[in-house]
């Protein structure tokens, strides 16, 4: 029973995340089932992780095969799955080299270390990185410092220095913040956790030009936008703006924990001994990530995300036209936010659980929708019915 597991959890687990009262037992494609066998359409995808759907057969098969063959060796040795994953990601992106780690925060740590080392060597010792307000870069101390949201920082001070924050979408602010100490600019192509904030037309191009004029590195944190989420394999492709360094994680492993940072050759400042990881790039997660990435490419899952994203966006806008409680709908690919005119997001999320659709409460007045990228039209239609039922129930008072 859901209630029994909830009681046990509160007895043993640190209370750091306000959970929804759903104990998920299994999943398939866009759907999950709880321990009481109630079915839900999963429009959270494990926080934009299950891009190829729950229990994807190709990924499951790769994990099973690899688990029976070899899990872990350490990076003192070569393994085939790691090299295969490196190859498919490099060959399908604008980046030249990769390092594989275990999470988004670790990927960003690596990217920041690389940019600092590069700045010391190539920018007269400059090590500062400009990031955006409302960004989200992860939970390690370095990423807490990089993340432009003071409420994540204040409770953990002292935090690492070396970051300056500017408003997203404000190129002039970015120009004024650039100094001789700046080595890089780090942005999410679309801000995810910060509210699904889409860059205005031309902004990322202007950032790229500014980096080129001033010899700065452009780092894209594609932990959330990478692997098809925005309707292209990598988010940067949706904007035609290439980063010098890119980080990946969430959608990379088809559900297993893995991250990576990638760099163009000219930014590749590391030499042996500069960075490493015990588990990073292990055979198991690399086999899963290779299978998932190959599935995305072979089946044009990114293309499906683009088409289904248009479909979902249109449906959400129709819902907005019908319901005054919705004040704004915004998104791209299969990353969408629905904003309300008051703080009803917890009530909507709760009522939607009842109605059989899982949503992410992004803000007190906003929810985020990010279904698996394999979602179908029929599933979106069904999801919209359930979302509307939840919305009506939550706003009835
Ligand atoms: C989730 C997220 C991270 C952190 O990833 P973890 O795997 O939770 O460490 C970093 N950057 C962005 C853009 C994210 O969405």
Coordinates of C-alpha atoms and ligand atoms in Angstrom, one line a residue:
X1 CA 0.0 0.0 0.0
X2 CA 1.1 3.5 -0.8
X3 CA 0.4 4.7 2.7
X4 CA 2.6 2.0 4.4
X5 CA 5.6 2.9 2.2
X6 CA 5.1 6.6 2.9
X7 CA 5.2 6.0 6.6
X8 CA 8.4 3.9 6.3
X9 CA 10.0 6.6 4.1
X10 CA 9.4 9.3 6.6
X11 CA 10.9 7.2 9.3
X12 CA 14.2 6.6 7.4
X13 CA 14.8 9.0 4.6
X14 CA 16.1 12.6 4.9
X15 CA 13.3 15.0 4.3
X16 CA 14.9 17.1 1.5
X17 CA 12.4 16.7 -1.2
X18 CA 8.6 17.2 -0.9
X19 CA 7.4 14.0 -2.6
X20 CA 4.1 13.4 -4.3
X21 CA 2.1 10.6 -2.6
X22 CA 2.8 8.1 -5.4
X23 CA 5.0 5.0 -4.9
X24 CA 6.0 4.1 -8.4
X25 CA 6.5 0.3 -8.9
X26 CA 7.0 0.0 -12.7
X27 CA 6.9 1.7 -16.0
X28 CA 6.5 1.1 -19.7
X29 CA 6.9 3.8 -22.4
X30 CA 5.0 6.9 -21.3
X31 CA 3.2 5.1 -18.4
X32 CA 4.0 4.1 -14.9
X33 CA 2.0 2.1 -12.3
X34 CA 2.1 2.6 -8.5
X35 CA 2.3 -0.2 -5.9
X36 CA -1.6 -0.3 -5.8
X37 CA -1.5 -0.8 -9.6
X38 CA -3.0 2.6 -10.5
X39 CA -1.8 3.7 -13.9
X40 CA -0.4 7.2 -14.7
X41 CA 0.8 9.1 -17.8
X42 CA 4.3 10.1 -16.7
X43 CA 4.8 13.8 -17.8
X44 CA 7.8 14.1 -15.5
X45 CA 10.1 11.4 -17.0
X46 CA 12.2 11.2 -13.9
X47 CA 13.1 14.9 -14.4
X48 CA 13.6 14.7 -18.1
X49 CA 15.6 11.5 -17.9
X50 CA 13.4 8.8 -19.5
X51 CA 13.7 10.2 -23.0
X52 CA 13.4 6.8 -24.7
X53 CA 10.5 5.8 -22.4
X54 CA 10.3 3.6 -19.3
X55 CA 11.7 0.1 -19.7
X56 CA 12.9 0.7 -23.2
X57 CA 13.6 -2.9 -24.5
X58 CA 16.9 -1.9 -26.3
X59 CA 18.2 -0.2 -23.2
X60 CA 17.1 -3.0 -20.9
X61 CA 18.7 -5.6 -23.2
X62 CA 22.0 -3.6 -23.2
X63 CA 22.0 -3.4 -19.4
X64 CA 21.2 -7.1 -19.0
X65 CA 23.9 -8.1 -21.5
X66 CA 26.5 -5.8 -20.0
X67 CA 25.6 -6.8 -16.4
X68 CA 26.4 -10.4 -17.3
X69 CA 29.6 -9.4 -19.0
X70 CA 31.5 -6.7 -17.2
X71 CA 30.4 -3.8 -14.9
X72 CA 33.4 -1.9 -13.8
X73 CA 37.2 -1.8 -14.4
X74 CA 38.4 1.7 -13.5
X75 CA 39.8 4.1 -16.0
X76 CA 43.2 2.6 -15.8
X77 CA 42.0 0.3 -18.5
X78 CA 40.1 0.6 -21.8
X79 CA 36.6 -0.8 -22.1
X80 CA 34.6 -1.1 -25.4
X81 CA 31.2 0.4 -24.2
X82 CA 33.0 3.6 -23.0
X83 CA 34.7 4.0 -26.3
X84 CA 31.5 3.3 -28.3
X85 CA 29.6 5.9 -26.3
X86 CA 32.4 8.4 -26.8
X87 CA 32.3 7.8 -30.5
X88 CA 28.5 8.1 -31.0
X89 CA 28.4 11.4 -29.0
X90 CA 31.4 13.0 -30.7
X91 CA 30.4 11.9 -34.2
X92 CA 26.9 13.3 -33.7
X93 CA 27.8 16.6 -32.1
X94 CA 30.1 19.6 -32.8
X95 CA 32.4 18.6 -29.9
X96 CA 35.7 16.7 -30.3
X97 CA 36.4 15.0 -27.0
X98 CA 34.4 13.7 -24.1
X99 CA 34.8 12.7 -20.4
X100 CA 32.2 10.5 -18.9
X101 CA 31.1 10.9 -15.3
X102 CA 28.0 10.0 -13.2
X103 CA 25.6 13.0 -13.0
X104 CA 24.8 16.5 -14.2
X105 CA 26.5 18.2 -11.3
X106 CA 29.7 16.2 -11.9
X107 CA 29.6 17.1 -15.6
X108 CA 29.4 20.8 -14.8
X109 CA 32.2 20.5 -12.2
X110 CA 34.3 19.0 -14.9
X111 CA 33.4 21.7 -17.4
X112 CA 34.1 24.5 -14.9
X113 CA 37.5 22.9 -14.0
X114 CA 38.3 22.7 -17.7
X115 CA 37.3 26.3 -18.4
X116 CA 39.4 27.5 -15.4
X117 CA 42.5 25.6 -16.5
X118 CA 42.0 26.9 -20.0
X119 CA 41.6 30.5 -18.7
X120 CA 44.8 30.2 -16.7
X121 CA 46.7 29.1 -19.8
X122 CA 45.0 31.2 -22.5
X123 CA 43.4 34.2 -20.8
X124 CA 46.2 35.5 -18.6
X125 CA 45.0 33.6 -15.6
X126 CA 41.4 34.6 -15.9
X127 CA 39.1 32.1 -14.2
X128 CA 35.7 33.8 -13.7
X129 CA 32.6 32.4 -15.3
X130 CA 29.5 34.4 -16.0
X131 CA 26.2 32.4 -15.5
X132 CA 22.6 33.5 -15.6
X133 CA 20.1 34.3 -12.9
X134 CA 17.4 31.6 -12.6
X135 CA 19.9 29.0 -14.0
X136 CA 20.3 25.6 -12.4
X137 CA 23.6 23.8 -12.6
X138 CA 23.4 21.2 -9.8
X139 CA 23.9 20.6 -6.1
X140 CA 27.6 20.3 -5.5
X141 CA 29.2 23.4 -3.9
X142 CA 30.7 24.6 -7.1
X143 CA 27.4 24.3 -8.9
X144 CA 25.6 25.9 -6.0
X145 CA 27.9 28.9 -6.7
X146 CA 27.3 28.7 -10.4
X147 CA 23.5 28.5 -10.0
X148 CA 22.0 32.0 -10.2
X149 CA 19.4 31.4 -7.4
X150 CA 20.4 33.0 -4.1
X151 CA 18.1 30.7 -2.0
X152 CA 20.3 27.7 -3.0
X153 CA 23.5 29.5 -1.9
X154 CA 22.8 31.4 1.4
X155 CA 22.3 28.4 3.6
X156 CA 25.7 26.9 2.5
X157 CA 28.0 29.8 2.7
X158 CA 31.0 30.0 2.3
X159 CA 30.6 28.9 -1.3
X160 CA 33.3 28.9 -4.0
X161 CA 33.9 32.2 -5.7
X162 CA 34.6 32.9 -9.3
X163 CA 31.0 33.4 -10.7
X164 CA 29.2 36.5 -11.8
X165 CA 25.4 36.3 -12.5
X166 CA 23.5 38.3 -15.1
X167 CA 19.9 38.2 -16.4
X168 CA 19.2 35.6 -19.0
X169 CA 18.3 37.1 -22.4
X170 CA 20.1 40.4 -21.6
X171 CA 23.1 40.7 -23.9
X172 CA 24.1 44.1 -22.6
X173 CA 24.2 42.9 -19.0
X174 CA 26.5 40.1 -20.2
X175 CA 28.8 42.5 -22.0
X176 CA 29.0 44.8 -19.0
X177 CA 29.8 41.9 -16.7
X178 CA 32.7 40.7 -18.8
X179 CA 36.1 41.7 -17.4
X180 CA 39.7 40.7 -17.8
X181 CA 39.0 38.1 -15.2
X182 CA 36.3 36.3 -17.3
X183 CA 37.2 33.1 -19.0
X184 CA 33.8 31.6 -19.9
X185 CA 30.1 32.1 -20.2
X186 CA 27.9 29.2 -19.1
X187 CA 24.2 29.0 -20.0
X188 CA 21.4 26.5 -20.4
X189 CA 20.2 27.0 -24.0
X190 CA 16.7 26.9 -22.4
X191 CA 16.5 27.3 -18.7
X192 CA 14.7 24.3 -17.3
X193 CA 14.4 24.3 -13.5
X194 CA 14.4 28.1 -13.6
X195 CA 11.1 28.2 -15.2
X196 CA 11.4 26.9 -18.8
X197 CA 12.8 30.2 -20.0
X198 CA 13.3 30.3 -23.8
X199 CA 16.1 32.5 -25.2
X200 CA 14.8 35.4 -27.2
X201 CA 15.5 35.4 -30.9
X202 CA 19.2 36.1 -31.6
X203 CA 20.3 36.0 -27.9
X204 CA 22.4 32.9 -28.1
X205 CA 23.9 34.0 -31.4
X206 CA 24.9 37.3 -29.8
X207 CA 26.4 35.5 -26.9
X208 CA 28.4 33.3 -29.3
X209 CA 29.7 36.5 -31.2
X210 CA 30.6 38.1 -27.9
X211 CA 32.6 35.0 -26.9
X212 CA 34.4 35.0 -30.2
X213 CA 35.2 38.7 -30.1
X214 CA 36.6 38.4 -26.6
X215 CA 38.2 35.0 -26.7
X216 CA 35.9 33.5 -24.1
X217 CA 34.6 29.9 -24.0
X218 CA 30.9 29.3 -24.3
X219 CA 29.7 26.4 -22.1
X220 CA 26.2 25.0 -22.7
X221 CA 24.8 23.1 -19.8
X222 CA 22.7 20.7 -21.8
X223 CA 22.0 18.4 -18.9
X224 CA 18.3 18.9 -19.4
X225 CA 18.1 20.0 -23.1
X226 CA 20.4 17.4 -24.5
X227 CA 19.5 14.1 -26.1
X228 CA 16.4 15.2 -28.0
X229 CA 14.4 17.2 -25.4
X230 CA 14.1 20.4 -27.5
X231 CA 13.4 18.5 -30.8
X232 CA 17.0 18.3 -31.9
X233 CA 19.6 15.8 -30.6
X234 CA 21.3 18.6 -28.8
X235 CA 19.7 21.9 -27.8
X236 CA 22.4 24.0 -29.4
X237 CA 21.3 22.6 -32.8
X238 CA 17.8 24.2 -32.3
X239 CA 19.5 27.6 -32.2
X240 CA 22.4 27.0 -34.6
X241 CA 24.9 28.1 -32.0
X242 CA 27.8 25.9 -31.2
X243 CA 29.3 25.7 -27.7
X244 CA 33.0 25.2 -27.0
X245 CA 32.1 22.9 -24.0
X246 CA 28.9 21.1 -23.5
X247 CA 27.6 19.0 -20.5
X248 CA 25.1 16.2 -20.6
X249 CA 23.4 13.9 -18.1
X250 CA 19.7 13.5 -17.5
X251 CA 18.5 12.0 -20.8
X252 CA 21.9 10.4 -21.6
X253 CA 21.6 7.0 -20.0
X254 CA 17.9 6.1 -20.7
X255 CA 17.4 6.1 -16.9
X256 CA 20.8 5.0 -15.5
X257 CA 22.9 7.7 -13.7
X258 CA 25.5 9.0 -16.1
X259 CA 26.9 12.4 -17.1
X260 CA 29.4 13.7 -19.5
X261 CA 31.2 16.9 -20.6
X262 CA 32.5 17.4 -24.1
X263 CA 34.9 20.0 -25.5
X264 CA 36.2 21.2 -28.8
X265 CA 39.9 20.6 -29.3
X266 CA 40.8 24.2 -28.8
X267 CA 39.3 24.1 -25.3
X268 CA 40.8 20.8 -24.3
X269 CA 43.3 22.1 -21.7
X270 CA 43.5 19.0 -19.5
X271 CA 46.5 16.7 -19.4
X272 CA 46.8 13.3 -17.6
X273 CA 46.2 13.7 -13.9
X274 CA 44.0 16.8 -14.1
X275 CA 40.7 15.0 -13.8
X276 CA 39.3 11.5 -13.2
X277 CA 36.5 9.4 -11.7
X278 CA 36.2 5.9 -10.2
X279 CA 32.8 5.1 -11.6
X280 CA 32.7 7.6 -14.4
X281 CA 32.5 5.9 -17.8
X282 CA 32.0 2.4 -16.3
X283 CA 30.9 -0.3 -18.7
X284 CA 27.4 -0.7 -17.4
X285 CA 26.2 2.8 -17.7
X286 CA 28.1 3.4 -20.9
X287 CA 26.4 0.4 -22.5
X288 CA 23.0 1.7 -21.4
X289 CA 23.8 5.2 -22.6
X290 CA 25.1 3.9 -25.9
X291 CA 21.9 1.9 -26.4
X292 CA 19.7 4.8 -25.5
X293 CA 21.6 7.3 -27.7
X294 CA 21.6 4.9 -30.6
X295 CA 17.8 4.4 -30.1
X296 CA 17.3 8.1 -30.2
X297 CA 19.3 8.5 -33.4
X298 CA 18.1 5.4 -35.2
X299 CA 14.4 6.2 -34.5
X300 CA 14.7 9.9 -34.9
X301 CA 13.3 10.3 -31.4
X302 CA 14.4 14.0 -31.5
X303 CA 12.2 14.5 -34.6
X304 CA 9.3 12.9 -32.7
X305 CA 9.9 15.3 -29.9
X306 CA 9.8 18.3 -32.3
X307 CA 6.5 17.1 -33.8
X308 CA 4.9 16.0 -30.6
X309 CA 6.2 19.2 -29.0
X310 CA 4.2 21.3 -31.5
X311 CA 1.2 19.1 -30.8
X312 CA 1.5 19.4 -27.1
X313 CA 2.1 23.2 -27.2
X314 CA -1.1 23.7 -29.4
X315 CA -3.1 21.5 -27.0
X316 CA -1.8 23.4 -23.9
X317 CA -2.7 26.7 -25.6
X318 CA -6.2 25.5 -26.3
X319 CA -6.5 24.6 -22.6
X320 CA -5.3 28.1 -21.7
X321 CA -8.0 29.6 -24.0
X322 CA -10.6 27.6 -22.1
X323 CA -9.4 28.1 -18.5
X324 CA -8.8 31.6 -17.0
X325 CA -6.6 30.0 -14.3
X326 CA -3.9 29.4 -16.9
X327 CA -2.0 32.7 -17.5
X328 CA 0.8 31.5 -19.8
X329 CA 2.0 28.5 -21.6
X330 CA 5.6 28.3 -22.8
X331 CA 8.0 25.7 -24.0
X332 CA 9.9 24.1 -26.8
X333 CA 10.2 20.5 -28.0
X334 CA 8.9 18.4 -25.1
X335 CA 9.8 20.8 -22.3
X336 CA 6.8 22.9 -21.3
X337 CA 5.7 25.1 -18.4
X338 CA 2.1 26.0 -17.7
X339 CA 1.8 29.1 -15.5
X340 CA -1.3 29.9 -13.4
X341 CA -2.7 33.2 -12.2
X342 CA -2.3 32.1 -8.5
X343 CA -0.4 29.6 -6.4
X344 CA -2.4 26.6 -7.3
X345 CA 0.3 24.4 -8.7
X346 CA 0.4 22.0 -5.6
X347 CA -3.4 21.6 -5.8
X348 CA -3.2 21.0 -9.6
X349 CA -0.4 18.5 -9.3
X350 CA -2.4 16.6 -6.5
X351 CA -5.6 16.6 -8.5
X352 CA -3.7 15.5 -11.6
X353 CA -2.2 12.5 -9.7
X354 CA -5.8 11.5 -8.9
X355 CA -6.7 12.0 -12.6
X356 CA -3.7 9.8 -13.7
X357 CA -1.1 12.2 -14.9
X358 CA 2.2 13.0 -13.2
X359 CA 3.5 16.6 -13.4
X360 CA 6.4 18.5 -11.9
X361 CA 5.5 21.4 -9.6
X362 CA 8.0 23.9 -10.9
X363 CA 6.9 26.9 -8.9
X364 CA 3.9 27.6 -6.6
X365 CA 2.2 29.0 -9.7
X366 CA 3.7 26.8 -12.4
X367 CA 4.0 23.1 -13.5
X368 CA 6.4 21.6 -15.9
X369 CA 5.6 18.9 -18.5
X370 CA 8.4 16.8 -19.9
X371 CA 7.0 13.4 -21.2
X372 CA 9.3 10.7 -22.6
X373 CA 10.3 11.8 -26.2
X374 CA 8.6 8.6 -27.5
X375 CA 5.2 10.0 -26.5
X376 CA 2.4 9.5 -29.1
X377 CA -0.5 11.8 -30.2
X378 CA -3.0 9.5 -28.5
X379 CA -1.1 9.7 -25.3
X380 CA -0.9 13.5 -25.4
X381 CA -4.7 13.6 -26.1
X382 CA -5.3 11.4 -23.1
X383 CA -2.9 13.4 -21.0
X384 CA -4.7 16.6 -21.9
X385 CA -8.0 15.1 -20.8
X386 CA -6.5 14.1 -17.5
X387 CA -4.8 17.5 -17.0
X388 CA -8.0 19.3 -17.7
X389 CA -9.8 17.1 -15.2
X390 CA -7.2 17.8 -12.6
X391 CA -7.3 21.5 -13.3
X392 CA -11.1 21.6 -13.0
X393 CA -11.0 19.7 -9.8
X394 CA -8.2 21.9 -8.3
X395 CA -9.9 25.2 -9.2
X396 CA -13.4 24.1 -8.2
X397 CA -12.4 25.2 -4.7
Ligands
LIG1 C1 19.3 18.6 -13.3 C2 20.3 19.5 -13.8 C3 21.6 19.6 -13.3 C4 22.1 18.7 -12.2 O1 22.1 17.3 -12.6 P1 22.2 16.2 -11.5 O2 22.3 14.9 -12.3 O3 21.0 16.3 -10.6 O4 23.4 16.5 -10.7 C5 22.5 20.5 -13.9 N1 22.1 21.3 -14.9 C6 20.8 21.3 -15.4 C7 20.5 22.2 -16.5 C8 19.9 20.4 -14.9 O5 18.6 20.4 -15.3

